[in-house]
Coordinates of C-alpha atoms in Angstrom, one line a residue:
M1 CA 20.2 -15.7 -239.7
A2 CA 20.5 -16.3 -236.0
T3 CA 23.8 -14.5 -236.0
R4 CA 22.4 -11.5 -237.8
W5 CA 19.5 -11.1 -235.4
T6 CA 21.9 -11.4 -232.5
L7 CA 23.9 -8.5 -234.0
V8 CA 20.8 -6.4 -234.5
L9 CA 19.7 -7.0 -230.9
V10 CA 23.1 -6.0 -229.6
L11 CA 23.0 -2.8 -231.7
L12 CA 19.5 -2.0 -230.5
G13 CA 20.5 -2.6 -226.9
T14 CA 23.4 -0.3 -227.4
I15 CA 21.2 2.4 -228.8
V16 CA 18.7 2.1 -226.0
F17 CA 21.5 2.2 -223.4
I18 CA 22.9 5.4 -224.9
N19 CA 19.5 7.1 -225.1
V20 CA 18.7 6.2 -221.5
G21 CA 22.1 7.2 -220.2
H22 CA 22.6 10.4 -222.0
T23 CA 20.6 13.4 -223.3
F24 CA 21.0 14.7 -226.8
A25 CA 20.0 18.2 -227.6
A26 CA 18.6 19.0 -231.1
G27 CA 21.5 19.7 -233.4
D28 CA 24.0 18.9 -230.7
P29 CA 26.4 16.1 -231.8
D30 CA 27.7 15.3 -228.3
S31 CA 26.0 13.8 -225.4
D32 CA 25.4 15.2 -221.9
P33 CA 25.4 13.2 -218.7
P34 CA 21.9 12.7 -217.4
L35 CA 20.7 14.4 -214.2
A36 CA 21.4 12.1 -211.2
P37 CA 20.9 12.3 -207.4
L38 CA 24.0 13.2 -205.3
G39 CA 25.6 10.4 -203.5
P40 CA 27.8 10.6 -200.4
V41 CA 30.3 13.4 -200.5
P42 CA 33.8 12.4 -201.6
V43 CA 36.2 12.3 -198.6
P44 CA 40.0 12.2 -199.2
P45 CA 41.7 9.2 -197.5
D46 CA 44.1 11.5 -195.6
N47 CA 41.3 13.6 -194.1
P48 CA 38.5 11.4 -192.8
I49 CA 35.4 12.9 -191.3
T50 CA 35.0 12.7 -187.5
A51 CA 32.6 14.4 -185.1
E52 CA 35.4 16.1 -183.2
K53 CA 37.1 17.4 -186.4
T54 CA 33.8 18.7 -187.7
E55 CA 33.3 20.6 -184.5
L56 CA 36.8 22.1 -184.7
G57 CA 36.2 23.0 -188.3
K58 CA 33.0 24.8 -187.4
L59 CA 34.8 26.9 -184.8
L60 CA 37.5 27.8 -187.2
F61 CA 35.1 28.7 -190.0
F62 CA 33.6 31.4 -187.8
D63 CA 36.8 32.5 -186.1
P64 CA 38.6 35.6 -187.4
K65 CA 42.0 34.4 -186.1
L66 CA 42.8 32.9 -189.5
T67 CA 43.1 36.3 -191.3
G68 CA 45.6 39.1 -191.4
D69 CA 44.2 41.6 -188.9
A70 CA 41.8 39.1 -187.2
S71 CA 38.7 41.1 -188.4
L72 CA 37.3 38.5 -190.9
S73 CA 36.4 34.9 -190.9
C74 CA 35.3 32.4 -193.6
A75 CA 31.7 33.3 -192.6
S76 CA 32.3 37.0 -193.5
C77 CA 32.0 36.1 -197.2
H78 CA 30.2 32.8 -196.9
R79 CA 27.2 33.9 -194.8
P80 CA 24.8 31.2 -193.4
K81 CA 21.8 33.5 -193.8
Q82 CA 22.7 34.2 -197.4
G83 CA 22.9 30.6 -198.5
W84 CA 26.5 30.3 -197.3
G85 CA 27.5 32.8 -200.1
Y86 CA 27.4 36.5 -200.5
A87 CA 24.2 38.3 -201.6
D88 CA 25.8 41.5 -203.0
P89 CA 27.1 41.5 -206.6
I90 CA 30.7 41.9 -205.4
S91 CA 32.0 40.5 -202.2
R92 CA 33.6 42.5 -199.5
G93 CA 37.4 42.4 -199.4
Y94 CA 40.1 42.6 -196.8
P95 CA 40.1 46.0 -195.0
G96 CA 41.5 48.6 -197.4
T97 CA 40.6 46.5 -200.5
I98 CA 37.5 45.5 -202.5
H99 CA 37.0 42.2 -204.2
W100 CA 36.0 42.1 -207.8
R101 CA 34.1 38.8 -207.7
N102 CA 31.2 37.3 -205.8
S103 CA 31.9 34.7 -203.1
Q104 CA 30.3 31.4 -204.2
T105 CA 28.3 29.3 -201.9
V106 CA 30.1 26.5 -200.1
V107 CA 27.0 24.3 -200.0
N108 CA 27.9 21.1 -201.7
A109 CA 31.4 22.5 -202.5
G110 CA 32.9 19.2 -201.4
Y111 CA 31.6 17.5 -204.6
H112 CA 33.4 19.9 -206.9
G113 CA 36.9 19.1 -208.3
K114 CA 37.5 22.8 -209.2
L115 CA 36.9 25.7 -206.8
F116 CA 37.0 29.5 -207.1
W117 CA 35.7 31.1 -210.3
Q118 CA 38.8 30.2 -212.2
G119 CA 39.0 26.6 -210.8
N120 CA 42.5 27.0 -209.4
S121 CA 41.9 25.0 -206.2
K122 CA 41.3 21.3 -206.5
S123 CA 40.1 20.6 -202.9
L124 CA 38.4 22.2 -200.0
E125 CA 41.6 22.0 -198.0
A126 CA 43.4 24.0 -200.8
Q127 CA 40.5 26.4 -201.1
A128 CA 40.5 27.3 -197.4
R129 CA 44.2 27.9 -197.4
T130 CA 44.1 30.1 -200.5
A131 CA 41.1 32.2 -199.4
N132 CA 42.5 32.9 -195.9
K133 CA 45.9 33.9 -197.4
G134 CA 44.6 35.8 -200.5
G135 CA 45.5 39.5 -200.6
V136 CA 41.9 40.7 -201.1
A137 CA 40.3 38.0 -198.9
G138 CA 41.9 36.9 -195.6
N139 CA 45.4 38.3 -196.3
G140 CA 46.8 36.1 -193.5
E141 CA 50.4 35.2 -192.9
D142 CA 51.1 31.6 -191.9
D143 CA 53.2 32.2 -188.9
V144 CA 50.8 34.8 -187.5
M145 CA 47.7 32.7 -188.0
E146 CA 49.4 29.6 -186.5
E147 CA 50.6 31.5 -183.5
R148 CA 47.1 32.8 -182.7
L149 CA 45.9 29.2 -182.7
R150 CA 48.7 28.2 -180.4
Q151 CA 47.9 30.9 -178.0
T152 CA 44.3 29.8 -177.6
P153 CA 44.0 27.1 -174.9
K154 CA 40.8 25.6 -176.4
Y155 CA 42.5 25.1 -179.8
R156 CA 45.6 23.6 -178.2
E157 CA 43.4 21.0 -176.6
M158 CA 41.2 20.4 -179.6
F159 CA 44.1 20.1 -182.1
R160 CA 45.8 17.7 -179.8
K161 CA 42.7 15.5 -179.5
V162 CA 41.8 15.6 -183.2
F163 CA 45.2 15.5 -184.9
G164 CA 47.7 14.6 -182.1
D165 CA 49.4 18.0 -182.5
L166 CA 51.6 19.0 -179.6
E167 CA 50.8 22.5 -180.8
P168 CA 48.2 23.5 -183.5
Q169 CA 49.5 23.1 -187.0
L170 CA 48.1 25.5 -189.6
M171 CA 47.7 22.8 -192.3
N172 CA 45.4 20.9 -190.0
A173 CA 43.2 24.0 -189.6
W174 CA 42.5 23.8 -193.3
R175 CA 41.7 20.1 -193.0
A176 CA 39.3 20.8 -190.1
I177 CA 37.5 23.5 -192.1
A178 CA 37.2 21.3 -195.1
T179 CA 35.7 18.5 -192.9
F180 CA 33.1 20.9 -191.5
E181 CA 32.1 21.9 -195.0
R182 CA 31.9 18.2 -196.2
A183 CA 30.0 17.0 -193.1
V184 CA 27.6 19.8 -192.5
L185 CA 27.2 21.7 -195.8
S186 CA 26.6 18.7 -198.1
Q187 CA 22.9 18.6 -199.0
T188 CA 21.5 15.6 -200.7
D189 CA 17.9 15.4 -199.5
T190 CA 16.4 17.9 -202.0
P191 CA 13.2 17.5 -203.9
L192 CA 15.1 16.9 -207.1
D193 CA 17.3 14.3 -205.4
R194 CA 14.3 12.5 -204.1
Y195 CA 12.6 12.6 -207.5
L196 CA 15.6 11.2 -209.2
Q197 CA 15.7 8.4 -206.6
G198 CA 12.2 7.4 -207.6
D199 CA 9.8 9.5 -205.5
K200 CA 7.6 10.8 -208.3
T201 CA 5.7 13.0 -205.8
A202 CA 8.7 15.0 -204.8
L203 CA 8.3 17.6 -207.5
S204 CA 5.2 19.8 -207.9
P205 CA 3.5 19.9 -211.4
P206 CA 5.1 23.3 -212.2
A207 CA 8.5 21.9 -211.2
L208 CA 8.0 18.9 -213.4
E209 CA 7.2 21.3 -216.3
G210 CA 10.3 23.2 -215.5
L211 CA 12.3 19.9 -215.5
K212 CA 10.9 19.1 -218.9
L213 CA 12.1 22.4 -220.3
F214 CA 15.4 22.1 -218.5
T215 CA 16.3 18.8 -220.1
G216 CA 14.5 19.5 -223.4
K217 CA 13.6 22.7 -225.3
A218 CA 15.5 25.1 -223.1
N219 CA 18.5 22.8 -223.2
C220 CA 19.8 23.9 -219.8
I221 CA 21.2 20.4 -219.5
E222 CA 23.9 21.2 -222.1
C223 CA 26.0 22.8 -219.3
H224 CA 24.0 22.0 -216.2
N225 CA 24.1 18.2 -216.2
G226 CA 25.0 15.2 -214.1
A227 CA 24.6 15.0 -210.3
L228 CA 26.2 18.4 -209.8
L229 CA 24.0 20.2 -212.4
S230 CA 27.3 21.4 -213.8
D231 CA 29.8 20.3 -216.4
E232 CA 32.5 22.2 -214.3
K233 CA 33.7 24.1 -217.4
Y234 CA 34.1 27.8 -217.8
Y235 CA 32.3 30.1 -220.3
N236 CA 32.4 33.8 -221.1
L237 CA 28.7 34.6 -221.2
G238 CA 29.2 38.3 -221.7
V239 CA 27.7 39.3 -218.4
P240 CA 28.5 43.1 -217.8
R241 CA 30.7 44.1 -214.9
A242 CA 29.1 45.8 -211.9
E243 CA 28.8 49.5 -212.2
A244 CA 31.4 49.9 -209.4
W245 CA 34.1 48.8 -211.7
S246 CA 33.9 52.2 -213.5
T247 CA 32.8 54.4 -210.6
S248 CA 34.8 53.2 -207.6
G249 CA 38.4 54.1 -207.3
M250 CA 38.9 51.3 -204.6
H251 CA 37.6 48.7 -207.1
Q252 CA 40.0 49.9 -209.8
I253 CA 43.0 50.1 -207.5
T254 CA 42.5 46.7 -206.0
F255 CA 42.0 45.1 -209.4
R256 CA 45.0 46.8 -210.9
F257 CA 47.2 45.5 -208.0
E258 CA 46.0 42.0 -208.5
Q259 CA 46.6 42.1 -212.2
Y260 CA 50.1 43.5 -211.8
A261 CA 50.9 40.8 -209.2
K262 CA 50.0 38.2 -211.8
G263 CA 52.2 39.8 -214.5
V264 CA 49.5 41.6 -216.5
H265 CA 51.0 45.0 -217.3
E266 CA 49.3 46.1 -220.5
N267 CA 45.9 47.1 -221.7
L268 CA 44.4 47.4 -218.2
A269 CA 42.1 50.2 -219.5
S270 CA 40.5 47.8 -222.0
I271 CA 40.2 45.1 -219.3
M272 CA 38.4 47.5 -217.0
G273 CA 36.2 49.1 -219.6
S274 CA 35.8 52.8 -219.0
A275 CA 38.1 52.8 -216.0
T276 CA 41.3 54.8 -216.4

């Protein structure tokens, strides 16, 4: 009998643990990670955060030297006054092009393991490099961007101090930008974080009602879960394209060029809707 009750208690303990640790939606057989406060931002061992590197990264983030014609910077599409993102439906592109997507905010981007809308960059360092070199974004060439840094006395001094470079190395520019984003743009002191850490006064009554819906009847937590409020998966939600897709020749030409560059040669008309 003692053995039986021990088994029952273990099973009950397991059930309680699962219910506390995960959220089950009605009719949903799988479990979703519970909401949780954000901890310290992950930092790669080969790119530790320092005050000097953060300052260098901030300068580079706002400097147009790291693009093709030196007319754009990271901040051109990730605007501080627009939540470090881009407020328009479609982001601006490199001069002579138009982007077909919206620039995501870089706030808390350091927590994500997948960056860009298709998740093709796995780190902030890789994202910075890809964005500044992308044909409809920065369109920069490695040798040109690096030479601009080397011809700037302040950068020569700062790269030598931060990285020990005799002359600025472009790969270290991406490391500095990533450090700035991790150190400055990681926000963990939000009302939701404080509430999840135990401060039950952090959320207003309407916000608490919203949280109840979010994790319950509305089932937002099915996709927006965990500390990131995201399962980092990709879904086709059927959101219609912006009107410019079918009315702007620049949008169509830019998109066609990108698709051809990726090896897509057929059915572009169907991809672009009414565009011809």
